[in-house]
PDB file of C-alpha atoms in Angstrom:
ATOM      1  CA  UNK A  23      33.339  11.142 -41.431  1.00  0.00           C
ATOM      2  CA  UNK A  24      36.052   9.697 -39.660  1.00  0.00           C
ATOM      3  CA  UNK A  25      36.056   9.329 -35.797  1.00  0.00           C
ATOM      4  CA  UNK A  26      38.735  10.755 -33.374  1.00  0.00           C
ATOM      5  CA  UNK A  27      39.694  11.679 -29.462  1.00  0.00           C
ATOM      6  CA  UNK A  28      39.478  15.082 -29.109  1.00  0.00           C
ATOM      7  CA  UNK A  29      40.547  17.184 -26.138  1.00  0.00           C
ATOM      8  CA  UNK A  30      37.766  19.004 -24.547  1.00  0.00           C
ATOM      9  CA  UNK A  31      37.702  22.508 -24.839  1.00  0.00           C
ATOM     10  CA  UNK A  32      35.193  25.781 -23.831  1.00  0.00           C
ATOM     11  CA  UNK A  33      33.797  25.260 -27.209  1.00  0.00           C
ATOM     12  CA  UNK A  34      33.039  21.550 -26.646  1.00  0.00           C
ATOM     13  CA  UNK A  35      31.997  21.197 -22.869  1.00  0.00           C
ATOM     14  CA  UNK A  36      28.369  21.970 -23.056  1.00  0.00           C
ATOM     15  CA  UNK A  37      27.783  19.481 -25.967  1.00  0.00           C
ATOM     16  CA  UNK A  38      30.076  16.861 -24.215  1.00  0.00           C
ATOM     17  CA  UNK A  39      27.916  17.427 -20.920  1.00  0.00           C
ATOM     18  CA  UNK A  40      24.484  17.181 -22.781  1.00  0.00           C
ATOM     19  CA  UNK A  41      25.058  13.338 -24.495  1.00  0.00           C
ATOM     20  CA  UNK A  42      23.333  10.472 -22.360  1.00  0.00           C
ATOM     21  CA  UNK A  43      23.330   7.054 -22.742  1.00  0.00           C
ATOM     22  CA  UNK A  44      19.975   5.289 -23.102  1.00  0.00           C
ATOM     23  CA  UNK A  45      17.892   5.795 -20.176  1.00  0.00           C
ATOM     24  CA  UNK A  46      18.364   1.922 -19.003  1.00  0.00           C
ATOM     25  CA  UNK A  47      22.175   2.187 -19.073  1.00  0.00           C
ATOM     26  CA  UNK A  48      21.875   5.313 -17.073  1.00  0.00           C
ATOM     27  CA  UNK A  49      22.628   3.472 -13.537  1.00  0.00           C
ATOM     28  CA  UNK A  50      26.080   2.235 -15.047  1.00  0.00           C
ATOM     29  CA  UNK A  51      28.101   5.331 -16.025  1.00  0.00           C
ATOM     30  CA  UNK A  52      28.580   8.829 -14.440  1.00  0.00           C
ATOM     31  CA  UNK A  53      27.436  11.408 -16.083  1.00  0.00           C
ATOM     32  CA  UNK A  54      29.858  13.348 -18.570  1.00  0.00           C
ATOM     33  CA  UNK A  55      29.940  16.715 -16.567  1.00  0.00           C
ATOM     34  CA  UNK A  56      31.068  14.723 -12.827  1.00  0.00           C
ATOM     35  CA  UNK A  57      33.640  12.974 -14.708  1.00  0.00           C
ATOM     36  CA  UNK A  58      35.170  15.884 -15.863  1.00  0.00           C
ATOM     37  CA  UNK A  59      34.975  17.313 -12.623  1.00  0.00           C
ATOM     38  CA  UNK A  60      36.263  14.752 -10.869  1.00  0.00           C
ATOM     39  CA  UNK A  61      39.094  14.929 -13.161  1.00  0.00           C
ATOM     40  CA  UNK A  62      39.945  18.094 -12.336  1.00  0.00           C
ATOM     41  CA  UNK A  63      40.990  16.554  -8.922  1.00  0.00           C
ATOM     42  CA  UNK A  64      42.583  13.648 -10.196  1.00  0.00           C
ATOM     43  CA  UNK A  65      45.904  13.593 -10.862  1.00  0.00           C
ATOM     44  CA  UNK A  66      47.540  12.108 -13.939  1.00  0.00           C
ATOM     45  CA  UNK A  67      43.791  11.766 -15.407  1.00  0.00           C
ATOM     46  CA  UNK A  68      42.942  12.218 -19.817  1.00  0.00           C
ATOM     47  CA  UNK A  69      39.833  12.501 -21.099  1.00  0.00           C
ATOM     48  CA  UNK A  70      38.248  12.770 -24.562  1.00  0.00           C
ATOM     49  CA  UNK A  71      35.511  13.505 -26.370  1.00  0.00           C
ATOM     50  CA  UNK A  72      34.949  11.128 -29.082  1.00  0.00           C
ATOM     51  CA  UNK A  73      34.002  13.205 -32.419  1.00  0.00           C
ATOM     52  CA  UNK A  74      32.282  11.542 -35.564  1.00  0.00           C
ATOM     53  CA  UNK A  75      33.703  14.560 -37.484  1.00  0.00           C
ATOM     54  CA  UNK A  76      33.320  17.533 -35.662  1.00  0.00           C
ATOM     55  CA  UNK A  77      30.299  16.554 -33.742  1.00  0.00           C
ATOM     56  CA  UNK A  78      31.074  15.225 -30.016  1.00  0.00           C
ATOM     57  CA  UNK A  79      29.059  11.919 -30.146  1.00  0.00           C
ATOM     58  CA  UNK A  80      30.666  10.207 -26.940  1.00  0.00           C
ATOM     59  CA  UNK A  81      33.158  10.806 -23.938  1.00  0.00           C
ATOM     60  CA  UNK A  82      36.180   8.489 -22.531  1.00  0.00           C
ATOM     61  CA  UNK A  83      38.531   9.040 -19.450  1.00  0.00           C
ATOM     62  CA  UNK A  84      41.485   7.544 -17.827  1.00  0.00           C
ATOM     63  CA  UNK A  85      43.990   7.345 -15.529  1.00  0.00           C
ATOM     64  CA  UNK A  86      47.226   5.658 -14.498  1.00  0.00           C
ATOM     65  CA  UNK A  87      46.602   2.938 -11.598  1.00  0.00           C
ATOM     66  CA  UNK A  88      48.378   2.363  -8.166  1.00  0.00           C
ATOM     67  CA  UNK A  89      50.173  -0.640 -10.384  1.00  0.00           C
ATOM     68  CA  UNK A  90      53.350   0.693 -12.895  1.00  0.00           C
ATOM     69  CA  UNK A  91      52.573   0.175 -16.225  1.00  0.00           C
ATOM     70  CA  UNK A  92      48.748  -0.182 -15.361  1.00  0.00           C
ATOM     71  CA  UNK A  93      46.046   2.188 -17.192  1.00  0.00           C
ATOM     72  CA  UNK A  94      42.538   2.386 -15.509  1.00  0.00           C
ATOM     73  CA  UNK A  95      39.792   3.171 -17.883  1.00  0.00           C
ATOM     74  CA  UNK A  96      37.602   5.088 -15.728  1.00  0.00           C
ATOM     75  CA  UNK A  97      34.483   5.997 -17.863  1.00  0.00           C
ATOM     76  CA  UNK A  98      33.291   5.149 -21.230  1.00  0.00           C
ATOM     77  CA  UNK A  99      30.208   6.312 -22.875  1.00  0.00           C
ATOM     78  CA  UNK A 100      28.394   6.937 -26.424  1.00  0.00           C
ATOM     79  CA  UNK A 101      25.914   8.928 -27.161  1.00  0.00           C
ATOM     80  CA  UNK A 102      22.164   7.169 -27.566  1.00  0.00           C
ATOM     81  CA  UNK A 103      21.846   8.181 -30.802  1.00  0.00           C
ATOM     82  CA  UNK A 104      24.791   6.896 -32.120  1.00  0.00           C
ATOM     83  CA  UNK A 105      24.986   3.657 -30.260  1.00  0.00           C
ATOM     84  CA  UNK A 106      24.816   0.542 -32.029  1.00  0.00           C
ATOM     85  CA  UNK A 107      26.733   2.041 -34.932  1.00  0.00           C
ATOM     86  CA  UNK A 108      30.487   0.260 -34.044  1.00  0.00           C
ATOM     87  CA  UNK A 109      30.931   3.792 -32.587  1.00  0.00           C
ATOM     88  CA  UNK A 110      32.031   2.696 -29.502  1.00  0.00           C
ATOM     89  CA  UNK A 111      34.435  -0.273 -30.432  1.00  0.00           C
ATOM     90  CA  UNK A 112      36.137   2.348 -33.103  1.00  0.00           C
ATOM     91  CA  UNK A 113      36.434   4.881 -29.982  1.00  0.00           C
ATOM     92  CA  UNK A 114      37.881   2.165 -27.745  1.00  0.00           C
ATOM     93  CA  UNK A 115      40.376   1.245 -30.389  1.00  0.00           C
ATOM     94  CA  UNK A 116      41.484   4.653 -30.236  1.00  0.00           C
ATOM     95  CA  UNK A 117      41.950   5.118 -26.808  1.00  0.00           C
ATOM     96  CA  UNK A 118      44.064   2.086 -26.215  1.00  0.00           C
ATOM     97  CA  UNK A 119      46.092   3.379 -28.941  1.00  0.00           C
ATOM     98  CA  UNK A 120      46.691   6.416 -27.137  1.00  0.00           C
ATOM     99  CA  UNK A 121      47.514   4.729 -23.848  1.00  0.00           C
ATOM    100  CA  UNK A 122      49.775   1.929 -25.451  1.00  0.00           C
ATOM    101  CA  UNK A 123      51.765   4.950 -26.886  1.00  0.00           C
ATOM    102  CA  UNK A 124      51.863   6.390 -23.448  1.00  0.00           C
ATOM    103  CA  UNK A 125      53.566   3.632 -22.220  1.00  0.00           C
ATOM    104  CA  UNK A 126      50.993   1.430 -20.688  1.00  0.00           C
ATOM    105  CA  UNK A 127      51.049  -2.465 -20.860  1.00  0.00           C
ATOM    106  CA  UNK A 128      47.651  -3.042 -19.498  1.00  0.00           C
ATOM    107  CA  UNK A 129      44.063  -1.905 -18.670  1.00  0.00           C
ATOM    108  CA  UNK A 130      41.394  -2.164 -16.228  1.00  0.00           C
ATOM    109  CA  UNK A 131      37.832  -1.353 -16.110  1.00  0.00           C
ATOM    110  CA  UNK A 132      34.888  -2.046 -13.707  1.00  0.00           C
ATOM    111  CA  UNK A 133      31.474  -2.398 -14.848  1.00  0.00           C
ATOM    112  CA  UNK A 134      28.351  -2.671 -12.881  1.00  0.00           C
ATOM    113  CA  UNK A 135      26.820  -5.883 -13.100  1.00  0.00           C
ATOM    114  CA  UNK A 136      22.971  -5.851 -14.185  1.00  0.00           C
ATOM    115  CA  UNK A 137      21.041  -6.404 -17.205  1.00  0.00           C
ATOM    116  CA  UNK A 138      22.371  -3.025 -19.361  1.00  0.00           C
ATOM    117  CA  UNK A 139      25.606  -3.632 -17.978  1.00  0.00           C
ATOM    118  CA  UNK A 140      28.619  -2.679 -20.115  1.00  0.00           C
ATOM    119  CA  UNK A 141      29.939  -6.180 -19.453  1.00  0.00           C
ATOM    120  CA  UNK A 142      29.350  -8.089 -22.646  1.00  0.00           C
ATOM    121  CA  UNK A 143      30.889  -5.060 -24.805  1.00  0.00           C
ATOM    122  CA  UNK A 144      33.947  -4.942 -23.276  1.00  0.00           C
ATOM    123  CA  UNK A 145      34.222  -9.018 -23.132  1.00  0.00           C
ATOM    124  CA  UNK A 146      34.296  -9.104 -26.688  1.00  0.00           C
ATOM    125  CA  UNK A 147      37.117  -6.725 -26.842  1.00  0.00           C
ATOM    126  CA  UNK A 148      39.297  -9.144 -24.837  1.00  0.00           C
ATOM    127  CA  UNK A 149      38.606  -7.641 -21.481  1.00  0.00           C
ATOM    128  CA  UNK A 150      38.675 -10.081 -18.982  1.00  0.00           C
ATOM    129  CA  UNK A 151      36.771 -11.016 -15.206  1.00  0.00           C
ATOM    130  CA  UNK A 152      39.634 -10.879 -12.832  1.00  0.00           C
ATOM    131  CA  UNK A 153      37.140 -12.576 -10.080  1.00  0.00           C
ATOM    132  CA  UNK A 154      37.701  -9.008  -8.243  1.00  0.00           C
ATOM    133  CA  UNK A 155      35.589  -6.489  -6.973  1.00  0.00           C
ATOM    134  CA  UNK A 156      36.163  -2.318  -6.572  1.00  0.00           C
ATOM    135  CA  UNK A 157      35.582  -1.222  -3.014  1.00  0.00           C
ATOM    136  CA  UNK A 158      32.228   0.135  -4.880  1.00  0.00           C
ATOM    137  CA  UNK A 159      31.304  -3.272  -5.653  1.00  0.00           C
ATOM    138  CA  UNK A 160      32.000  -3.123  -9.781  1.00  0.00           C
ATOM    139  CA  UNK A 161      33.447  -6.193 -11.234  1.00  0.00           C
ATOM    140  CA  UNK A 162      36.962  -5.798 -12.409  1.00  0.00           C
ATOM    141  CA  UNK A 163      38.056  -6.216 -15.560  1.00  0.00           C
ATOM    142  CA  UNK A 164      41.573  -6.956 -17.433  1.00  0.00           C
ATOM    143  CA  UNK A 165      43.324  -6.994 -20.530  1.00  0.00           C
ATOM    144  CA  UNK A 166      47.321  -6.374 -22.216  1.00  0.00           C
ATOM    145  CA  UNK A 167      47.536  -3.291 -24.051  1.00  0.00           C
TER     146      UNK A 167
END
């Protein structure tokens, strides 16, 4: 089964709003179901459901930033059950895919810092500490597209 981005849809939204991440990780990710409504009130703002076939396994959102030519990856999540699989690198390759073809020429994100933190993940796909914080308090990350 091959993995893909797939637009949420009324079919889709109840399984996308049921996956969780593992219970400690649960502190450093919004849940699927106030991202998408926050993105209803965000303008400019994609989001996915990552699909190992035709099963949503995962969820990934975005948004342009204040900065021209500037992508913010706003939330990021697999599934529990499928974690640890290279799910989530595969997903993250397709998403910057999709925003490189939308014209962006870099990325942010902002993890939480703690000991599930999303940090190490996205450090090994070249994300790097900008020595920044959000006005939350997340550590902000950078990388080209």
């Amino acid at each position: 089964m091959s993995l893909q981005l797939r637009e949420v849809t009324k079919h889709t939204v109840r399984e996308v709003c049921a996956l969780e991440v593992r219970d400690e990780q649960k502190g450093y990710v919004a849940t699927n179901a106030l991202s998408i409504a926050q993105a209803h009130f965000e303008p400019d703002t994609v989001f996915r459901a990552v699909c190992l076939g035709e099963r949503p396994i995962g969820f990934v959102q975005w948004r342009a930033a204040e900065t021209p030519g500037t992508v913010v990856l706003w939330r990021f999540m697999i599934d529990r059950a499928y974690q640890a699989a290279g799910h989530g690198s595969a997903a993250l390759a397709l998403a910057l895919q999709e925003m490189r073809s939308s014209g962006f020429k870099t990325i942010e994100a902002s993890v939480v810092p703690g000991s599930a933190s999303p940090l190490a993940f996205y450090l090994r796909h070249g994300f790097e500490e900008t020595d920044q914080t959000t006005l939350r308090g997340e550590w902000l990350l950078r990388r080209p597209l």
